[in-house]
CSV table of C-alpha atoms and ligand atoms in Angstrom, one decimal:
chain,number,residue,atom,x,y,z
J,1,MET,CA,65.6,45.6,12.5
J,2,SER,CA,65.0,47.7,15.9
J,3,ARG,CA,67.1,47.8,18.4
J,4,ILE,CA,65.2,48.5,21.8
J,5,GLN,CA,66.3,47.4,25.0
J,6,PRO,CA,64.1,44.8,26.5
J,7,PRO,CA,61.6,46.1,28.9
J,8,ASP,CA,62.1,44.5,32.2
J,9,PHE,CA,59.6,41.9,32.6
J,10,GLY,CA,61.3,40.1,36.1
J,11,GLU,CA,63.5,37.0,35.4
J,12,LEU,CA,63.1,36.8,31.9
J,13,SER,CA,65.0,39.9,30.8
J,14,PRO,CA,68.0,38.8,31.6
J,15,ASP,CA,67.7,36.3,28.3
J,16,ILE,CA,66.6,38.8,25.5
J,17,SER,CA,69.0,39.8,23.7
J,18,ASP,CA,66.9,42.5,21.6
J,19,VAL,CA,63.1,43.2,21.0
J,20,LEU,CA,62.1,43.0,17.4
J,21,PHE,CA,58.6,44.6,18.4
J,22,THR,CA,57.0,46.2,21.2
J,23,ALA,CA,53.5,45.0,22.7
J,24,GLU,CA,52.4,48.6,21.5
J,25,GLN,CA,54.2,47.1,18.3
J,26,ILE,CA,52.4,44.4,17.5
J,27,GLN,CA,49.0,45.2,19.3
J,28,ALA,CA,48.7,47.7,16.5
J,29,ARG,CA,49.2,45.4,14.2
J,30,VAL,CA,47.1,43.6,15.6
J,31,ASN,CA,44.4,45.6,15.6
J,32,ALA,CA,44.9,46.7,11.6
J,33,LEU,CA,45.4,43.0,10.8
J,34,ALA,CA,41.6,42.0,12.4
J,35,ALA,CA,39.7,45.3,10.2
J,36,GLU,CA,41.0,43.4,7.3
J,37,ILE,CA,39.7,39.9,8.4
J,38,SER,CA,36.7,41.8,9.4
J,39,ALA,CA,36.1,43.5,5.5
J,40,GLU,CA,36.2,40.1,4.6
J,41,TYR,CA,34.6,37.9,6.5
J,42,ARG,CA,31.2,39.9,7.8
J,43,ASP,CA,27.9,37.6,7.4
J,44,LYS,CA,30.0,34.5,7.0
J,45,ASN,CA,30.4,33.2,10.9
J,46,PRO,CA,34.2,32.3,9.8
J,47,VAL,CA,36.4,29.6,13.1
J,48,LEU,CA,39.2,30.9,13.6
J,49,VAL,CA,40.8,28.0,13.6
J,50,GLY,CA,44.8,28.1,15.5
J,51,VAL,CA,47.5,25.7,16.7
J,52,LEU,CA,48.3,25.5,20.5
J,53,LYS,CA,49.8,26.8,22.1
J,54,GLY,CA,52.2,29.3,20.2
J,55,VAL,CA,49.1,31.3,18.9
J,56,LEU,CA,47.2,32.0,22.4
J,57,PHE,CA,48.4,35.4,23.3
J,58,PHE,CA,48.1,36.2,18.9
J,59,MET,CA,44.1,34.6,18.9
J,60,ALA,CA,43.3,36.3,21.7
J,61,ASP,CA,43.9,39.7,20.5
J,62,LEU,CA,42.7,39.2,17.0
J,63,LEU,CA,39.3,38.1,18.5
J,64,LYS,CA,39.5,40.9,20.6
J,65,ALA,CA,39.7,43.6,18.1
J,66,LEU,CA,37.3,41.0,15.2
J,67,PRO,CA,33.5,43.4,15.3
J,68,ILE,CA,32.0,40.4,13.5
J,69,ALA,CA,30.4,37.2,14.6
J,70,ALA,CA,33.1,34.5,14.7
J,71,GLU,CA,33.9,31.4,16.0
J,72,VAL,CA,36.9,30.2,17.3
J,73,ASP,CA,38.7,26.6,17.5
J,74,PHE,CA,42.1,24.9,18.4
J,75,LEU,CA,44.1,21.7,17.2
J,76,SER,CA,46.9,20.7,18.5
J,77,VAL,CA,50.4,18.7,16.8
J,78,ALA,CA,53.1,16.7,17.6
J,79,ASN,CA,56.6,16.5,15.6
J,80,TYR,CA,57.6,13.2,14.9
J,81,SER,CA,61.1,14.0,15.3
J,82,THR,CA,63.6,16.8,14.4
J,83,ASP,CA,64.5,14.8,10.8
J,84,SER,CA,60.8,13.7,10.1
J,85,ARG,CA,59.8,17.2,11.1
J,86,SER,CA,61.7,17.8,8.2
J,87,GLN,CA,59.6,15.6,5.7
J,88,GLY,CA,56.4,18.1,7.1
J,89,LEU,CA,55.2,14.8,9.7
J,90,VAL,CA,52.9,16.5,11.9
J,91,ARG,CA,50.4,14.6,14.1
J,92,LEU,CA,47.3,15.4,15.2
J,93,VAL,CA,47.6,15.6,19.4
J,94,LYS,CA,44.0,17.1,19.3
J,95,ASP,CA,41.8,17.9,16.7
J,96,LEU,CA,39.1,20.1,16.0
J,97,GLU,CA,35.4,20.2,17.9
J,98,THR,CA,34.0,21.9,15.1
J,99,PRO,CA,33.0,20.3,11.5
J,100,ILE,CA,34.3,22.8,9.2
J,101,GLU,CA,32.0,21.5,6.0
J,102,GLY,CA,30.8,24.4,4.2
J,103,ARG,CA,32.2,26.9,6.8
J,104,HIS,CA,34.5,30.1,5.7
J,105,ILE,CA,37.7,28.6,7.8
J,106,LEU,CA,40.0,31.0,8.5
J,107,PHE,CA,44.0,29.5,9.7
J,108,VAL,CA,45.2,32.0,12.5
J,109,GLU,CA,48.9,30.9,12.6
J,110,ASP,CA,52.2,32.4,15.4
J,111,VAL,CA,55.1,32.0,13.1
J,112,ILE,CA,55.4,30.4,9.6
J,113,ASP,CA,59.1,29.5,8.9
J,114,THR,CA,59.5,26.1,6.5
J,115,GLY,CA,55.5,26.4,6.0
J,116,LEU,CA,55.4,22.4,6.1
J,117,THR,CA,53.8,22.3,9.3
J,118,LEU,CA,51.3,24.5,8.1
J,119,ASN,CA,50.6,22.5,5.0
J,120,TYR,CA,49.9,19.0,6.6
J,121,LEU,CA,47.3,21.2,8.1
J,122,LEU,CA,46.0,22.9,5.3
J,123,ARG,CA,46.4,20.1,2.8
J,124,THR,CA,44.2,18.2,6.1
J,125,LEU,CA,41.4,20.6,6.6
J,126,ARG,CA,40.7,21.1,2.9
J,127,ALA,CA,40.0,17.8,2.7
J,128,ARG,CA,36.8,18.3,4.9
J,129,GLN,CA,36.1,20.4,2.2
J,130,PRO,CA,35.1,23.9,3.5
J,131,ALA,CA,33.7,26.7,2.1
J,132,SER,CA,37.4,28.3,1.7
J,133,LEU,CA,39.9,27.8,3.4
J,134,GLU,CA,42.1,31.2,4.1
J,135,VAL,CA,45.7,31.9,5.9
J,136,CYS,CA,46.3,34.9,8.8
J,137,VAL,CA,49.8,34.8,10.0
J,138,LEU,CA,51.9,37.6,12.5
J,139,PHE,CA,54.7,36.4,11.6
J,140,ASN,CA,55.9,35.3,8.8
J,141,LYS,CA,59.9,34.2,7.9
J,142,PRO,CA,60.4,34.0,4.4
J,143,ASP,CA,64.4,33.4,4.4
J,144,LYS,CA,64.1,28.7,4.7
J,145,ARG,CA,59.6,29.0,3.8
J,146,LEU,CA,60.2,25.3,1.7
J,147,ILE,CA,56.6,25.7,0.6
J,148,ASP,CA,55.1,28.3,-1.1
J,149,ILE,CA,51.7,29.3,0.9
J,150,PRO,CA,49.5,31.6,0.2
J,151,LEU,CA,49.4,34.0,3.2
J,152,ARG,CA,46.0,35.9,2.5
J,153,PHE,CA,46.3,38.5,5.8
J,154,LYS,CA,50.1,39.0,7.3
J,155,GLY,CA,51.3,41.0,9.8
J,156,PHE,CA,55.4,41.7,9.4
J,157,ASP,CA,58.1,39.4,7.7
J,158,ILE,CA,60.6,38.8,10.2
J,159,PRO,CA,64.1,37.5,9.7
J,160,ASP,CA,65.9,33.9,10.1
J,161,ARG,CA,66.1,34.6,13.4
J,162,PHE,CA,65.1,32.6,16.4
J,163,VAL,CA,62.3,34.9,18.8
J,164,VAL,CA,60.4,34.5,21.0
J,165,GLY,CA,57.4,36.2,23.8
J,166,TYR,CA,53.7,36.8,22.6
J,167,GLY,CA,52.8,33.1,22.8
J,168,LEU,CA,56.7,31.9,21.2
J,169,ASP,CA,58.4,29.5,23.0
J,170,PHE,CA,62.1,28.5,23.4
J,171,ARG,CA,61.6,25.2,25.0
J,172,GLU,CA,58.4,26.0,26.5
J,173,LYS,CA,59.8,29.0,28.6
J,174,TYR,CA,59.6,32.5,27.3
J,175,ARG,CA,55.6,32.5,25.9
J,176,ASN,CA,54.6,35.4,28.5
J,177,LEU,CA,57.1,38.3,27.2
J,178,PRO,CA,54.8,40.2,26.3
J,179,TYR,CA,56.4,41.3,24.4
J,180,VAL,CA,58.9,39.6,20.6
J,181,GLY,CA,62.7,39.4,20.9
J,182,SER,CA,65.6,37.4,19.9
J,183,LEU,CA,66.9,35.0,22.7
J,184,LYS,CA,70.9,35.4,23.5
J,185,PRO,CA,72.7,33.2,21.9
J,186,SER,CA,74.1,31.5,25.2
J,187,VAL,CA,71.1,31.0,25.9
J,188,ILE,CA,69.9,29.2,23.0
J,189,SER,CA,73.7,27.2,22.7
J,190,LEU,CA,73.5,26.2,26.4
J,191,LYS,CA,70.3,24.1,26.1
J,192,SER,CA,71.1,23.4,22.5
J,193,GLY,CA,68.1,23.9,19.2
J,194,LYS,CA,64.6,23.3,19.8
I,201,IMP,P1,57.8,24.9,10.2
I,201,IMP,O1,56.5,23.8,9.5
I,201,IMP,O2,59.0,25.2,9.7
I,201,IMP,O3,56.9,26.8,8.8
I,201,IMP,O4,57.1,25.8,11.5
I,201,IMP,C1,56.6,26.3,12.3
I,201,IMP,C2,56.8,26.3,13.5
I,201,IMP,O5,58.0,26.0,14.3
I,201,IMP,C3,56.0,27.4,14.3
I,201,IMP,O6,54.8,26.8,15.4
I,201,IMP,C4,57.1,27.2,16.0
I,201,IMP,O7,55.8,26.0,16.7
I,201,IMP,C5,57.6,27.2,15.4
I,201,IMP,N1,58.3,28.1,14.9
I,201,IMP,C6,59.5,28.4,13.7
I,201,IMP,N2,60.4,29.5,14.1
I,201,IMP,C7,60.0,30.1,15.2
I,201,IMP,C8,60.4,31.3,16.4
I,201,IMP,O8,61.2,31.9,16.0
I,201,IMP,N3,60.0,30.7,17.8
I,201,IMP,C9,59.2,29.8,17.7
I,201,IMP,N4,59.1,28.9,17.3
I,201,IMP,C10,59.3,28.6,16.2
I,202,MG,MG1,52.6,27.0,15.9
């Protein structure tokens, strides 16, 4: 893992201990993923489905690098509580606007940890009988995976560390960092947990 000093990003920089991926590294990987996806989905007019809000940057950069016809839609979830989250109970706060029956669906995720959230959402979408349903994830954390989910397109495997930036937050903060980095332990323990 690289130990690059965080580039200056104003008042957020002092909270970051080290950079896992620079904006340039992320962009290069996203472009490569877009090329893979384009080859697979040409003439299929897929619907790229993202979960708000963490996927914001990834979805935007992926779409901009995708030279095929594609649609985009979003859903939003809330975890019931820290406890029930461990059972994968999530509530759909905002549903898709697109009817997905018979459509090719590419589920675009920023980060997968246990896989419980994604598993619930995939089951929900599968019940609507899409023509196909695949997953594209940018940051995969394999260490704490509880449910095996096939990941058709994958950006990076990352260690079991809490990371922020490029859309990922800690208590709604740090999403706007252009790179992905780890928070200093002192910052996390001050506010305890996510
Ligand atoms: P899972 O159900 O354990 O896979 O949880 C995935 C969700 O937890 C993601 O959609 C994020 O909202 C959040 N999450 C997991 N790891 C991180 C991280 O390192 N940074 C920010 N959010 C994370
Ligand atoms: Mg997410």
